[in-house]
JSON list of C-alpha atoms in Angstrom, two decimals:
[
{"chain": "L", "resi": 1, "resn": "UNK", "atom": "CA", "xyz": [96.72, 74.30, 89.19]},
{"chain": "L", "resi": 2, "resn": "UNK", "atom": "CA", "xyz": [98.49, 77.65, 89.66]},
{"chain": "L", "resi": 3, "resn": "UNK", "atom": "CA", "xyz": [95.28, 79.44, 90.60]},
{"chain": "L", "resi": 4, "resn": "UNK", "atom": "CA", "xyz": [94.50, 76.71, 93.13]},
{"chain": "L", "resi": 5, "resn": "UNK", "atom": "CA", "xyz": [97.95, 77.06, 94.74]},
{"chain": "L", "resi": 6, "resn": "UNK", "atom": "CA", "xyz": [97.62, 80.85, 94.72]},
{"chain": "L", "resi": 7, "resn": "UNK", "atom": "CA", "xyz": [94.25, 80.64, 96.47]},
{"chain": "L", "resi": 8, "resn": "UNK", "atom": "CA", "xyz": [95.67, 78.28, 99.10]},
{"chain": "L", "resi": 9, "resn": "UNK", "atom": "CA", "xyz": [98.62, 80.62, 99.62]},
{"chain": "L", "resi": 10, "resn": "UNK", "atom": "CA", "xyz": [96.38, 83.69, 99.99]},
{"chain": "L", "resi": 11, "resn": "UNK", "atom": "CA", "xyz": [94.19, 81.78, 102.44]},
{"chain": "L", "resi": 12, "resn": "UNK", "atom": "CA", "xyz": [97.05, 80.41, 104.61]},
{"chain": "L", "resi": 13, "resn": "UNK", "atom": "CA", "xyz": [99.38, 83.44, 104.51]},
{"chain": "L", "resi": 14, "resn": "UNK", "atom": "CA", "xyz": [97.24, 85.73, 106.74]},
{"chain": "L", "resi": 15, "resn": "UNK", "atom": "CA", "xyz": [96.75, 82.92, 109.25]},
{"chain": "L", "resi": 16, "resn": "UNK", "atom": "CA", "xyz": [100.50, 82.33, 109.46]},
{"chain": "L", "resi": 17, "resn": "UNK", "atom": "CA", "xyz": [101.15, 86.09, 109.82]},
{"chain": "L", "resi": 18, "resn": "UNK", "atom": "CA", "xyz": [98.61, 86.34, 112.67]},
{"chain": "L", "resi": 19, "resn": "UNK", "atom": "CA", "xyz": [100.13, 83.33, 114.46]},
{"chain": "L", "resi": 20, "resn": "UNK", "atom": "CA", "xyz": [103.64, 84.75, 114.12]},
{"chain": "L", "resi": 21, "resn": "UNK", "atom": "CA", "xyz": [102.35, 88.10, 115.42]},
{"chain": "L", "resi": 22, "resn": "UNK", "atom": "CA", "xyz": [100.77, 86.42, 118.46]},
{"chain": "L", "resi": 23, "resn": "UNK", "atom": "CA", "xyz": [103.96, 84.49, 119.13]},
{"chain": "L", "resi": 24, "resn": "UNK", "atom": "CA", "xyz": [106.06, 87.65, 118.93]},
{"chain": "L", "resi": 25, "resn": "UNK", "atom": "CA", "xyz": [103.62, 89.45, 121.22]},
{"chain": "L", "resi": 26, "resn": "UNK", "atom": "CA", "xyz": [103.98, 86.79, 123.93]},
{"chain": "L", "resi": 27, "resn": "UNK", "atom": "CA", "xyz": [107.73, 86.40, 123.45]},
{"chain": "L", "resi": 28, "resn": "UNK", "atom": "CA", "xyz": [108.28, 90.14, 123.96]},
{"chain": "L", "resi": 29, "resn": "UNK", "atom": "CA", "xyz": [105.90, 90.51, 126.88]},
{"chain": "L", "resi": 30, "resn": "UNK", "atom": "CA", "xyz": [107.48, 90.87, 130.32]},
{"chain": "L", "resi": 31, "resn": "UNK", "atom": "CA", "xyz": [106.75, 87.68, 132.24]},
{"chain": "L", "resi": 32, "resn": "UNK", "atom": "CA", "xyz": [108.73, 85.93, 134.99]},
{"chain": "L", "resi": 33, "resn": "UNK", "atom": "CA", "xyz": [110.31, 83.27, 132.74]},
{"chain": "L", "resi": 34, "resn": "UNK", "atom": "CA", "xyz": [111.68, 85.82, 130.31]},
{"chain": "L", "resi": 35, "resn": "UNK", "atom": "CA", "xyz": [112.78, 88.34, 132.95]},
{"chain": "L", "resi": 36, "resn": "UNK", "atom": "CA", "xyz": [114.54, 85.74, 135.10]},
{"chain": "L", "resi": 37, "resn": "UNK", "atom": "CA", "xyz": [116.29, 84.20, 132.09]},
{"chain": "L", "resi": 38, "resn": "UNK", "atom": "CA", "xyz": [117.47, 87.64, 130.96]},
{"chain": "L", "resi": 39, "resn": "UNK", "atom": "CA", "xyz": [118.68, 88.50, 134.46]},
{"chain": "L", "resi": 40, "resn": "UNK", "atom": "CA", "xyz": [120.53, 85.16, 134.62]},
{"chain": "L", "resi": 41, "resn": "UNK", "atom": "CA", "xyz": [122.30, 85.71, 131.32]},
{"chain": "L", "resi": 42, "resn": "UNK", "atom": "CA", "xyz": [123.30, 89.27, 132.21]},
{"chain": "L", "resi": 43, "resn": "UNK", "atom": "CA", "xyz": [124.62, 88.36, 135.69]},
{"chain": "L", "resi": 44, "resn": "UNK", "atom": "CA", "xyz": [125.96, 84.79, 135.41]},
{"chain": "L", "resi": 45, "resn": "UNK", "atom": "CA", "xyz": [129.42, 85.74, 136.60]},
{"chain": "L", "resi": 46, "resn": "UNK", "atom": "CA", "xyz": [128.23, 87.80, 139.60]},
{"chain": "L", "resi": 47, "resn": "UNK", "atom": "CA", "xyz": [125.38, 85.80, 141.23]},
{"chain": "L", "resi": 48, "resn": "UNK", "atom": "CA", "xyz": [126.26, 84.37, 144.67]},
{"chain": "L", "resi": 49, "resn": "UNK", "atom": "CA", "xyz": [122.87, 83.18, 145.98]},
{"chain": "L", "resi": 50, "resn": "UNK", "atom": "CA", "xyz": [120.25, 81.14, 144.10]},
{"chain": "L", "resi": 51, "resn": "UNK", "atom": "CA", "xyz": [116.75, 80.26, 145.29]},
{"chain": "L", "resi": 52, "resn": "UNK", "atom": "CA", "xyz": [114.79, 77.35, 143.82]},
{"chain": "L", "resi": 53, "resn": "UNK", "atom": "CA", "xyz": [111.20, 76.41, 144.61]},
{"chain": "L", "resi": 54, "resn": "UNK", "atom": "CA", "xyz": [107.53, 76.93, 143.90]},
{"chain": "L", "resi": 55, "resn": "UNK", "atom": "CA", "xyz": [105.40, 80.06, 143.81]},
{"chain": "L", "resi": 56, "resn": "UNK", "atom": "CA", "xyz": [106.16, 80.47, 147.53]},
{"chain": "L", "resi": 57, "resn": "UNK", "atom": "CA", "xyz": [109.77, 81.15, 146.58]},
{"chain": "L", "resi": 58, "resn": "UNK", "atom": "CA", "xyz": [108.85, 83.00, 143.38]},
{"chain": "L", "resi": 59, "resn": "UNK", "atom": "CA", "xyz": [106.60, 85.46, 145.19]},
{"chain": "L", "resi": 60, "resn": "UNK", "atom": "CA", "xyz": [108.25, 85.46, 148.62]},
{"chain": "L", "resi": 61, "resn": "UNK", "atom": "CA", "xyz": [111.92, 86.13, 147.82]},
{"chain": "L", "resi": 62, "resn": "UNK", "atom": "CA", "xyz": [112.92, 89.42, 146.22]},
{"chain": "L", "resi": 63, "resn": "UNK", "atom": "CA", "xyz": [116.62, 89.48, 145.25]},
{"chain": "L", "resi": 64, "resn": "UNK", "atom": "CA", "xyz": [116.51, 93.27, 145.25]},
{"chain": "L", "resi": 65, "resn": "UNK", "atom": "CA", "xyz": [116.75, 93.24, 149.05]},
{"chain": "L", "resi": 66, "resn": "UNK", "atom": "CA", "xyz": [119.88, 91.07, 149.32]},
{"chain": "L", "resi": 67, "resn": "UNK", "atom": "CA", "xyz": [123.31, 92.66, 149.71]},
{"chain": "L", "resi": 68, "resn": "UNK", "atom": "CA", "xyz": [124.93, 90.10, 147.37]},
{"chain": "L", "resi": 69, "resn": "UNK", "atom": "CA", "xyz": [123.74, 89.31, 143.85]},
{"chain": "L", "resi": 70, "resn": "UNK", "atom": "CA", "xyz": [120.87, 86.88, 144.25]},
{"chain": "L", "resi": 71, "resn": "UNK", "atom": "CA", "xyz": [118.75, 85.03, 141.73]},
{"chain": "L", "resi": 72, "resn": "UNK", "atom": "CA", "xyz": [115.26, 83.67, 142.35]},
{"chain": "L", "resi": 73, "resn": "UNK", "atom": "CA", "xyz": [114.57, 80.74, 140.04]},
{"chain": "L", "resi": 74, "resn": "UNK", "atom": "CA", "xyz": [111.37, 79.65, 141.75]},
{"chain": "L", "resi": 75, "resn": "UNK", "atom": "CA", "xyz": [108.29, 79.23, 139.57]},
{"chain": "L", "resi": 76, "resn": "UNK", "atom": "CA", "xyz": [104.71, 78.22, 140.27]},
{"chain": "L", "resi": 77, "resn": "UNK", "atom": "CA", "xyz": [104.23, 74.43, 140.33]},
{"chain": "L", "resi": 78, "resn": "UNK", "atom": "CA", "xyz": [107.96, 73.78, 140.07]},
{"chain": "L", "resi": 79, "resn": "UNK", "atom": "CA", "xyz": [108.66, 70.47, 141.74]},
{"chain": "L", "resi": 80, "resn": "UNK", "atom": "CA", "xyz": [111.91, 68.82, 142.86]},
{"chain": "L", "resi": 81, "resn": "UNK", "atom": "CA", "xyz": [112.39, 67.26, 139.42]},
{"chain": "L", "resi": 82, "resn": "UNK", "atom": "CA", "xyz": [112.33, 70.68, 137.74]},
{"chain": "L", "resi": 83, "resn": "UNK", "atom": "CA", "xyz": [114.45, 72.20, 140.53]},
{"chain": "L", "resi": 84, "resn": "UNK", "atom": "CA", "xyz": [117.13, 69.58, 139.96]},
{"chain": "L", "resi": 85, "resn": "UNK", "atom": "CA", "xyz": [117.01, 70.11, 136.19]},
{"chain": "L", "resi": 86, "resn": "UNK", "atom": "CA", "xyz": [117.45, 73.87, 136.71]},
{"chain": "L", "resi": 87, "resn": "UNK", "atom": "CA", "xyz": [120.17, 73.22, 139.29]},
{"chain": "L", "resi": 88, "resn": "UNK", "atom": "CA", "xyz": [122.24, 70.94, 137.05]},
{"chain": "L", "resi": 89, "resn": "UNK", "atom": "CA", "xyz": [121.77, 73.05, 133.91]},
{"chain": "L", "resi": 90, "resn": "UNK", "atom": "CA", "xyz": [122.07, 76.61, 135.24]},
{"chain": "L", "resi": 91, "resn": "UNK", "atom": "CA", "xyz": [124.14, 76.57, 138.45]},
{"chain": "L", "resi": 92, "resn": "UNK", "atom": "CA", "xyz": [127.36, 75.09, 136.94]},
{"chain": "L", "resi": 93, "resn": "UNK", "atom": "CA", "xyz": [127.55, 78.09, 134.59]},
{"chain": "L", "resi": 94, "resn": "UNK", "atom": "CA", "xyz": [127.66, 80.51, 137.52]},
{"chain": "L", "resi": 95, "resn": "UNK", "atom": "CA", "xyz": [131.20, 81.11, 138.74]},
{"chain": "L", "resi": 96, "resn": "UNK", "atom": "CA", "xyz": [130.56, 82.75, 142.12]},
{"chain": "L", "resi": 97, "resn": "UNK", "atom": "CA", "xyz": [127.58, 80.80, 143.50]},
{"chain": "L", "resi": 98, "resn": "UNK", "atom": "CA", "xyz": [128.07, 80.17, 147.21]},
{"chain": "L", "resi": 99, "resn": "UNK", "atom": "CA", "xyz": [124.53, 79.34, 148.36]},
{"chain": "L", "resi": 100, "resn": "UNK", "atom": "CA", "xyz": [121.71, 77.40, 146.74]},
{"chain": "L", "resi": 101, "resn": "UNK", "atom": "CA", "xyz": [118.51, 77.47, 148.77]},
{"chain": "L", "resi": 102, "resn": "UNK", "atom": "CA", "xyz": [115.86, 74.92, 147.80]},
{"chain": "L", "resi": 103, "resn": "UNK", "atom": "CA", "xyz": [112.33, 75.12, 149.13]},
{"chain": "L", "resi": 104, "resn": "UNK", "atom": "CA", "xyz": [111.14, 71.79, 150.54]},
{"chain": "L", "resi": 105, "resn": "UNK", "atom": "CA", "xyz": [107.43, 71.21, 151.06]},
{"chain": "L", "resi": 106, "resn": "UNK", "atom": "CA", "xyz": [105.64, 67.89, 151.25]},
{"chain": "L", "resi": 107, "resn": "UNK", "atom": "CA", "xyz": [103.61, 68.57, 148.10]},
{"chain": "L", "resi": 108, "resn": "UNK", "atom": "CA", "xyz": [106.78, 69.07, 146.08]},
{"chain": "L", "resi": 109, "resn": "UNK", "atom": "CA", "xyz": [108.19, 65.69, 147.06]},
{"chain": "L", "resi": 110, "resn": "UNK", "atom": "CA", "xyz": [105.15, 63.59, 146.16]},
{"chain": "L", "resi": 111, "resn": "UNK", "atom": "CA", "xyz": [103.99, 64.97, 142.85]},
{"chain": "L", "resi": 112, "resn": "UNK", "atom": "CA", "xyz": [105.96, 64.03, 139.73]},
{"chain": "L", "resi": 113, "resn": "UNK", "atom": "CA", "xyz": [105.73, 66.49, 136.87]},
{"chain": "L", "resi": 114, "resn": "UNK", "atom": "CA", "xyz": [103.33, 65.45, 134.14]},
{"chain": "L", "resi": 115, "resn": "UNK", "atom": "CA", "xyz": [104.91, 64.81, 130.73]},
{"chain": "L", "resi": 116, "resn": "UNK", "atom": "CA", "xyz": [102.30, 67.14, 129.22]},
{"chain": "L", "resi": 117, "resn": "UNK", "atom": "CA", "xyz": [102.84, 69.97, 131.69]},
{"chain": "L", "resi": 118, "resn": "UNK", "atom": "CA", "xyz": [102.33, 73.12, 129.63]},
{"chain": "L", "resi": 119, "resn": "UNK", "atom": "CA", "xyz": [105.33, 74.98, 131.06]},
{"chain": "L", "resi": 120, "resn": "UNK", "atom": "CA", "xyz": [107.93, 72.37, 130.06]},
{"chain": "L", "resi": 121, "resn": "UNK", "atom": "CA", "xyz": [108.45, 74.11, 126.69]},
{"chain": "L", "resi": 122, "resn": "UNK", "atom": "CA", "xyz": [109.06, 77.37, 128.59]},
{"chain": "L", "resi": 123, "resn": "UNK", "atom": "CA", "xyz": [111.94, 75.74, 130.47]},
{"chain": "L", "resi": 124, "resn": "UNK", "atom": "CA", "xyz": [113.28, 74.56, 127.12]},
{"chain": "L", "resi": 125, "resn": "UNK", "atom": "CA", "xyz": [112.93, 77.95, 125.43]},
{"chain": "L", "resi": 126, "resn": "UNK", "atom": "CA", "xyz": [114.38, 80.06, 128.25]},
{"chain": "L", "resi": 127, "resn": "UNK", "atom": "CA", "xyz": [116.76, 77.68, 130.06]},
{"chain": "L", "resi": 128, "resn": "UNK", "atom": "CA", "xyz": [117.48, 74.95, 127.48]},
{"chain": "L", "resi": 129, "resn": "UNK", "atom": "CA", "xyz": [116.07, 72.31, 129.86]},
{"chain": "L", "resi": 130, "resn": "UNK", "atom": "CA", "xyz": [114.24, 69.31, 128.45]},
{"chain": "L", "resi": 131, "resn": "UNK", "atom": "CA", "xyz": [112.96, 67.07, 131.28]},
{"chain": "L", "resi": 132, "resn": "UNK", "atom": "CA", "xyz": [110.77, 65.07, 128.89]},
{"chain": "L", "resi": 133, "resn": "UNK", "atom": "CA", "xyz": [110.81, 65.02, 125.10]},
{"chain": "L", "resi": 134, "resn": "UNK", "atom": "CA", "xyz": [109.03, 68.09, 123.73]},
{"chain": "L", "resi": 135, "resn": "UNK", "atom": "CA", "xyz": [107.40, 68.18, 120.32]},
{"chain": "L", "resi": 136, "resn": "UNK", "atom": "CA", "xyz": [108.83, 70.42, 117.61]},
{"chain": "L", "resi": 137, "resn": "UNK", "atom": "CA", "xyz": [106.13, 73.11, 117.71]},
{"chain": "L", "resi": 138, "resn": "UNK", "atom": "CA", "xyz": [106.41, 73.52, 121.47]},
{"chain": "L", "resi": 139, "resn": "UNK", "atom": "CA", "xyz": [110.18, 73.90, 121.16]},
{"chain": "L", "resi": 140, "resn": "UNK", "atom": "CA", "xyz": [109.79, 76.93, 118.91]},
{"chain": "L", "resi": 141, "resn": "UNK", "atom": "CA", "xyz": [106.50, 78.40, 120.12]},
{"chain": "L", "resi": 142, "resn": "UNK", "atom": "CA", "xyz": [105.33, 79.57, 123.53]},
{"chain": "L", "resi": 143, "resn": "UNK", "atom": "CA", "xyz": [101.81, 79.98, 122.17]},
{"chain": "L", "resi": 144, "resn": "UNK", "atom": "CA", "xyz": [101.53, 76.35, 121.07]},
{"chain": "L", "resi": 145, "resn": "UNK", "atom": "CA", "xyz": [102.45, 75.10, 124.56]},
{"chain": "L", "resi": 146, "resn": "UNK", "atom": "CA", "xyz": [99.07, 76.17, 125.95]},
{"chain": "L", "resi": 147, "resn": "UNK", "atom": "CA", "xyz": [96.83, 77.97, 123.49]},
{"chain": "L", "resi": 148, "resn": "UNK", "atom": "CA", "xyz": [93.93, 78.22, 125.95]},
{"chain": "L", "resi": 149, "resn": "UNK", "atom": "CA", "xyz": [96.12, 80.00, 128.53]},
{"chain": "L", "resi": 150, "resn": "UNK", "atom": "CA", "xyz": [97.54, 82.43, 125.97]},
{"chain": "L", "resi": 151, "resn": "UNK", "atom": "CA", "xyz": [94.16, 83.07, 124.31]},
{"chain": "L", "resi": 152, "resn": "UNK", "atom": "CA", "xyz": [92.70, 83.97, 127.71]},
{"chain": "L", "resi": 153, "resn": "UNK", "atom": "CA", "xyz": [95.61, 86.36, 128.35]},
{"chain": "L", "resi": 154, "resn": "UNK", "atom": "CA", "xyz": [95.24, 87.86, 124.89]},
{"chain": "L", "resi": 155, "resn": "UNK", "atom": "CA", "xyz": [91.47, 88.43, 125.27]},
{"chain": "L", "resi": 156, "resn": "UNK", "atom": "CA", "xyz": [91.95, 89.86, 128.77]},
{"chain": "L", "resi": 157, "resn": "UNK", "atom": "CA", "xyz": [94.48, 92.38, 127.45]},
{"chain": "L", "resi": 158, "resn": "UNK", "atom": "CA", "xyz": [91.77, 93.87, 125.22]},
{"chain": "L", "resi": 159, "resn": "UNK", "atom": "CA", "xyz": [89.33, 94.41, 128.10]},
{"chain": "L", "resi": 160, "resn": "UNK", "atom": "CA", "xyz": [88.91, 97.90, 129.51]},
{"chain": "L", "resi": 161, "resn": "UNK", "atom": "CA", "xyz": [89.47, 96.54, 133.04]},
{"chain": "L", "resi": 162, "resn": "UNK", "atom": "CA", "xyz": [92.85, 95.04, 132.12]},
{"chain": "L", "resi": 163, "resn": "UNK", "atom": "CA", "xyz": [95.77, 96.06, 134.31]},
{"chain": "L", "resi": 164, "resn": "UNK", "atom": "CA", "xyz": [99.24, 95.17, 133.13]},
{"chain": "L", "resi": 165, "resn": "UNK", "atom": "CA", "xyz": [101.11, 93.07, 135.67]},
{"chain": "L", "resi": 166, "resn": "UNK", "atom": "CA", "xyz": [104.15, 94.70, 137.18]},
{"chain": "L", "resi": 167, "resn": "UNK", "atom": "CA", "xyz": [107.08, 92.31, 137.43]},
{"chain": "L", "resi": 168, "resn": "UNK", "atom": "CA", "xyz": [110.54, 93.43, 138.51]},
{"chain": "L", "resi": 169, "resn": "UNK", "atom": "CA", "xyz": [113.70, 92.23, 136.76]},
{"chain": "L", "resi": 170, "resn": "UNK", "atom": "CA", "xyz": [114.35, 89.56, 139.38]}
]
């Protein structure tokens, strides 16, 4: 029985180590969710302007060019439901917020967020927002939220044509 358990351990251990390594790789990579969450935590008491919206806001508003501390919390495919969750979870913690600008487009008003939307765990991990119940593995692992997406990113990073994305701290 001991040899059987040892063989199972030696078989599973490398798989677990690889999965933990992949998770750590993606957790430490600079991506908008991580950078914005870090910026929020470091500047909670100083931010005066907050932008919420979709990729139009995410890619169109650069807080670097505002005279007052500004935070851009827009993300691709973020609808009104997610905006309101971010608003009610994050904004009350900010002491100096004077302006909250919310992007309104017709497509944001009609489309409810799917309960299986792969980025919901990201909102939980980085902003402690749980719009719908999230399973245990997705609460602790970015990779498990969308393995196909992360596998594609991982394989692309090994290609000779890969260019690392440049994302500023905002």
